[in-house]
Amino acid sequence: DVKVTQSSRYLVKRTGEKVFLECVQDMDHENMFWYRQDPGLGLRLIYFSYDVKMKEKGDIPEGYSVSREKKERFSLILESASTNQTSMYLCASSFHNTGLAYEQYFGPGTRLTVT
Amino acid sequence: RKEVEQDPGPFNVPEGATVAFNCTYSNSASQSFFWYRQDCRKEPKLLMSVYSSGNEDGRFTAQLNRASQYISLLIRDSKLSDSATYLCVVNLDSSYKLIFGSGTRLLVRP
């Protein structure tokens, strides 16, 4: 069974704090993704990575950065948290094949509240 | 036009009913199609992949119509446990990025 774990289920941070969300997968997947999910807006891609140290911006990268130093680990960083970053953050991973999208497996999510 | 469009529902059906969801996608170059299920306050989980020839998994049947660019999901003999939001998912162009629809909510009542 694919397992994707996230460092926290719930997190409360203050405006301006630096926030780290970590994700680990155990299936040797090349691709890893960070999404946020908000009511009425669905899942929106923040960043993704297709290899160690490689990253690409998704649809809403502003205010976020990522780090992928090891294949199994993908971190999302909020440089200076703001209230509009209050959301559910979901990490996912998948195999990689140029021109083909494999199914993505999700972690349980981190519900972040910024006050 | 949204890249992936779904009727948000909710579909409210009695146990045992058959219910069908449709989804349309805008990019004719898309090659990978999936249905995901998401329970309230949980992560999305893969329900089934959708193949060109159509595929069935127990009570669930998925169909793909490339000419009309739509995907369907049929659920037969609905169970209370089928209550969830069903997400239609398509890859962007021919890349490995997935685009998720906003979901169709299903409520199965006793």
Coordinates of C-alpha atoms in Angstrom, one line a residue:
Chain A
D1 CA 0.0 0.0 0.0
V2 CA 1.2 3.5 -0.9
K3 CA 1.7 5.6 2.2
V4 CA 2.0 9.4 2.1
T5 CA 2.4 11.0 5.5
Q6 CA 2.2 14.6 6.5
S7 CA 3.9 16.1 9.6
S8 CA 0.8 17.6 11.2
R9 CA -2.9 17.1 10.9
Y10 CA -3.7 20.5 12.5
L11 CA -1.6 23.6 12.8
V12 CA -2.3 27.0 14.2
K13 CA 0.2 29.8 13.4
R14 CA 0.4 33.5 13.8
T15 CA 0.5 36.0 10.9
G16 CA 4.1 36.6 9.8
E17 CA 5.5 33.3 11.1
K18 CA 7.5 31.0 8.9
V19 CA 5.7 27.7 8.5
F20 CA 7.1 24.3 7.4
L21 CA 4.8 21.5 6.2
E22 CA 6.5 18.2 5.5
C23 CA 5.5 15.3 3.4
V24 CA 7.0 11.8 3.2
Q25 CA 6.1 9.0 0.8
D26 CA 7.4 5.4 0.9
M27 CA 6.7 4.2 -2.7
D28 CA 9.8 5.6 -4.4
H29 CA 7.7 7.9 -6.5
E30 CA 9.5 10.5 -8.6
N31 CA 6.7 13.1 -8.6
M32 CA 5.5 14.9 -5.5
F33 CA 2.8 17.7 -5.3
W34 CA 1.5 20.2 -2.9
Y35 CA -2.1 21.4 -3.2
R36 CA -4.4 23.5 -1.2
Q37 CA -8.1 22.8 -1.0
D38 CA -10.7 25.5 -0.1
P39 CA -14.5 25.3 -0.1
G40 CA -15.9 26.1 -3.6
L41 CA -12.5 26.3 -5.2
G42 CA -11.5 22.6 -5.3
L43 CA -7.9 21.4 -5.3
R44 CA -5.3 24.0 -6.5
L45 CA -1.7 23.1 -7.3
I46 CA 0.9 25.1 -5.5
Y47 CA 4.1 23.4 -6.5
F48 CA 5.3 20.1 -7.8
S49 CA 8.6 18.3 -8.1
Y50 CA 9.6 15.5 -10.6
D51 CA 13.0 14.8 -9.1
V52 CA 15.3 15.6 -6.2
K53 CA 16.1 19.4 -6.2
M54 CA 13.7 19.9 -9.1
K55 CA 10.6 22.0 -8.7
E56 CA 8.0 23.7 -10.9
K57 CA 5.4 26.3 -10.0
G58 CA 1.8 25.3 -10.0
D59 CA -1.2 27.5 -10.4
I60 CA -0.9 29.5 -7.1
P61 CA 2.8 29.6 -6.0
E62 CA 2.8 33.1 -4.6
G63 CA 3.7 33.2 -0.9
Y64 CA 5.0 29.6 -1.0
S65 CA 8.3 27.9 -1.6
V66 CA 9.3 24.2 -1.6
S67 CA 12.3 22.0 -1.0
R68 CA 13.1 18.5 -2.2
E69 CA 16.5 17.3 -0.9
K70 CA 15.6 13.7 -0.8
K71 CA 13.4 11.7 -3.1
E72 CA 10.9 10.7 -0.4
R73 CA 10.5 14.1 1.2
F74 CA 8.8 17.3 -0.1
S75 CA 8.5 20.3 2.1
L76 CA 6.2 23.3 1.6
I77 CA 7.3 26.6 3.2
L78 CA 5.2 29.6 3.9
E79 CA 7.8 32.3 4.2
S80 CA 5.5 34.7 6.1
A81 CA 2.1 33.2 6.9
S82 CA -0.9 35.3 6.2
T83 CA -4.6 34.8 7.1
N84 CA -5.5 34.1 3.4
Q85 CA -3.3 31.0 3.6
T86 CA -5.6 29.4 6.1
S87 CA -6.6 26.2 4.2
M88 CA -6.3 22.5 4.0
Y89 CA -2.9 21.5 2.5
L90 CA -2.6 18.2 0.8
C91 CA 0.5 16.5 -0.4
A92 CA 0.5 13.8 -3.1
S93 CA 2.9 11.6 -5.0
S94 CA 2.9 9.6 -8.2
F95 CA 5.2 7.7 -10.6
H96 CA 6.7 9.7 -13.4
N97 CA 6.5 9.0 -17.1
T98 CA 6.9 11.7 -19.7
G99 CA 3.6 12.3 -21.5
L100 CA 1.5 10.2 -19.1
A101 CA -0.1 11.0 -15.8
Y102 CA -0.2 8.3 -13.2
E103 CA -2.7 8.3 -10.4
Q104 CA -1.7 10.5 -7.4
Y105 CA -1.8 9.3 -3.8
F106 CA -2.6 11.8 -1.1
G107 CA -1.5 12.3 2.4
P108 CA -4.2 12.9 5.1
G109 CA -3.8 16.7 4.9
T110 CA -2.8 19.5 7.2
R111 CA -5.5 21.9 8.3
L112 CA -3.6 25.2 8.8
T113 CA -5.1 28.1 10.5
V114 CA -3.3 31.5 10.5
T115 CA -4.5 34.0 13.1
Chain B
R1 CA -14.4 27.6 -19.7
K2 CA -13.2 25.5 -16.8
E3 CA -10.7 22.7 -17.7
V4 CA -12.8 20.1 -15.9
E5 CA -16.5 20.7 -15.1
Q6 CA -18.8 18.7 -12.9
D7 CA -22.3 19.2 -11.6
P8 CA -21.8 20.0 -7.9
G9 CA -25.0 18.3 -6.9
P10 CA -25.9 17.3 -4.3
F11 CA -27.5 14.1 -5.7
N12 CA -29.8 12.8 -3.0
V13 CA -30.8 9.2 -3.7
P14 CA -32.3 6.3 -1.8
E15 CA -30.4 3.2 -1.0
G16 CA -30.4 0.8 -3.9
A17 CA -30.7 3.5 -6.5
T18 CA -28.5 3.8 -9.6
V19 CA -26.9 7.2 -10.0
A20 CA -24.7 8.6 -12.8
F21 CA -22.3 11.5 -12.8
N22 CA -20.9 13.2 -15.9
C23 CA -17.8 15.3 -16.3
T24 CA -16.6 17.3 -19.2
Y25 CA -13.0 18.3 -20.0
S26 CA -11.7 21.0 -22.3
N27 CA -8.3 19.7 -23.5
S28 CA -8.5 17.2 -26.3
A29 CA -4.9 16.3 -25.7
S30 CA -5.7 14.8 -22.2
Q31 CA -4.8 11.1 -22.0
S32 CA -5.3 10.1 -18.4
F33 CA -8.6 10.1 -16.6
F34 CA -9.6 9.1 -13.1
W35 CA -12.4 9.2 -10.6
Y36 CA -11.5 10.0 -7.0
R37 CA -13.7 9.8 -3.9
Q38 CA -13.4 12.3 -1.1
D39 CA -15.1 11.9 2.3
C40 CA -15.8 14.9 4.4
R41 CA -12.6 16.4 5.9
K42 CA -10.5 13.5 4.4
E43 CA -8.1 13.3 1.6
P44 CA -9.1 12.3 -2.0
K45 CA -8.7 8.6 -2.7
L46 CA -8.5 7.0 -6.1
L47 CA -11.7 5.2 -6.9
M48 CA -10.8 4.1 -10.4
S49 CA -8.9 4.9 -13.5
V50 CA -11.0 5.4 -16.7
Y51 CA -9.9 3.6 -19.8
S52 CA -10.9 4.2 -23.4
S53 CA -12.9 0.9 -23.6
G54 CA -14.7 1.7 -20.4
N55 CA -14.2 -0.3 -17.2
E56 CA -16.1 -1.7 -14.3
D57 CA -15.2 -2.4 -10.7
G58 CA -18.0 -4.1 -8.8
R59 CA -20.9 -1.6 -8.6
F60 CA -19.0 1.2 -10.3
T61 CA -18.7 1.7 -14.1
A62 CA -16.6 4.4 -15.8
Q63 CA -16.9 5.4 -19.4
L64 CA -14.9 7.8 -21.6
N65 CA -16.1 9.5 -24.7
R66 CA -13.2 11.2 -26.3
A67 CA -15.1 12.6 -29.2
S68 CA -17.4 14.6 -26.9
Q69 CA -14.8 15.0 -24.2
Y70 CA -16.7 13.6 -21.3
I71 CA -16.3 11.0 -18.6
S72 CA -19.1 9.3 -16.7
L73 CA -19.3 7.3 -13.5
L74 CA -22.3 5.0 -12.8
I75 CA -23.0 3.6 -9.4
R76 CA -25.4 0.8 -9.1
D77 CA -27.2 -0.4 -6.0
S78 CA -26.1 2.6 -3.9
K79 CA -25.1 2.1 -0.4
L80 CA -25.1 4.5 2.5
S81 CA -21.3 4.3 2.5
D82 CA -21.2 5.7 -1.0
S83 CA -22.1 9.1 0.4
A84 CA -19.1 11.3 -0.5
T85 CA -17.9 13.8 -3.0
Y86 CA -16.7 12.3 -6.4
L87 CA -13.9 14.2 -8.2
C88 CA -13.4 13.9 -11.9
V89 CA -9.7 14.1 -12.7
V90 CA -7.9 14.7 -16.0
N91 CA -4.3 15.2 -16.9
L92 CA -3.3 18.6 -18.3
D93 CA -2.3 18.3 -22.0
S94 CA -0.1 15.3 -22.2
S95 CA 1.8 16.1 -18.9
Y96 CA 1.7 14.4 -15.5
K97 CA -0.1 17.3 -13.9
L98 CA -3.7 16.4 -12.9
I99 CA -6.6 18.8 -13.0
F100 CA -9.3 18.1 -10.4
G101 CA -12.9 19.0 -10.9
S102 CA -14.7 20.6 -8.0
G103 CA -16.6 17.4 -7.3
T104 CA -20.1 16.1 -7.3
R105 CA -21.6 15.5 -3.9
L106 CA -23.6 12.3 -3.4
L107 CA -26.0 11.7 -0.5
V108 CA -27.5 8.2 -0.1
R109 CA -30.4 8.1 2.3
P110 CA -31.9 5.0 4.0

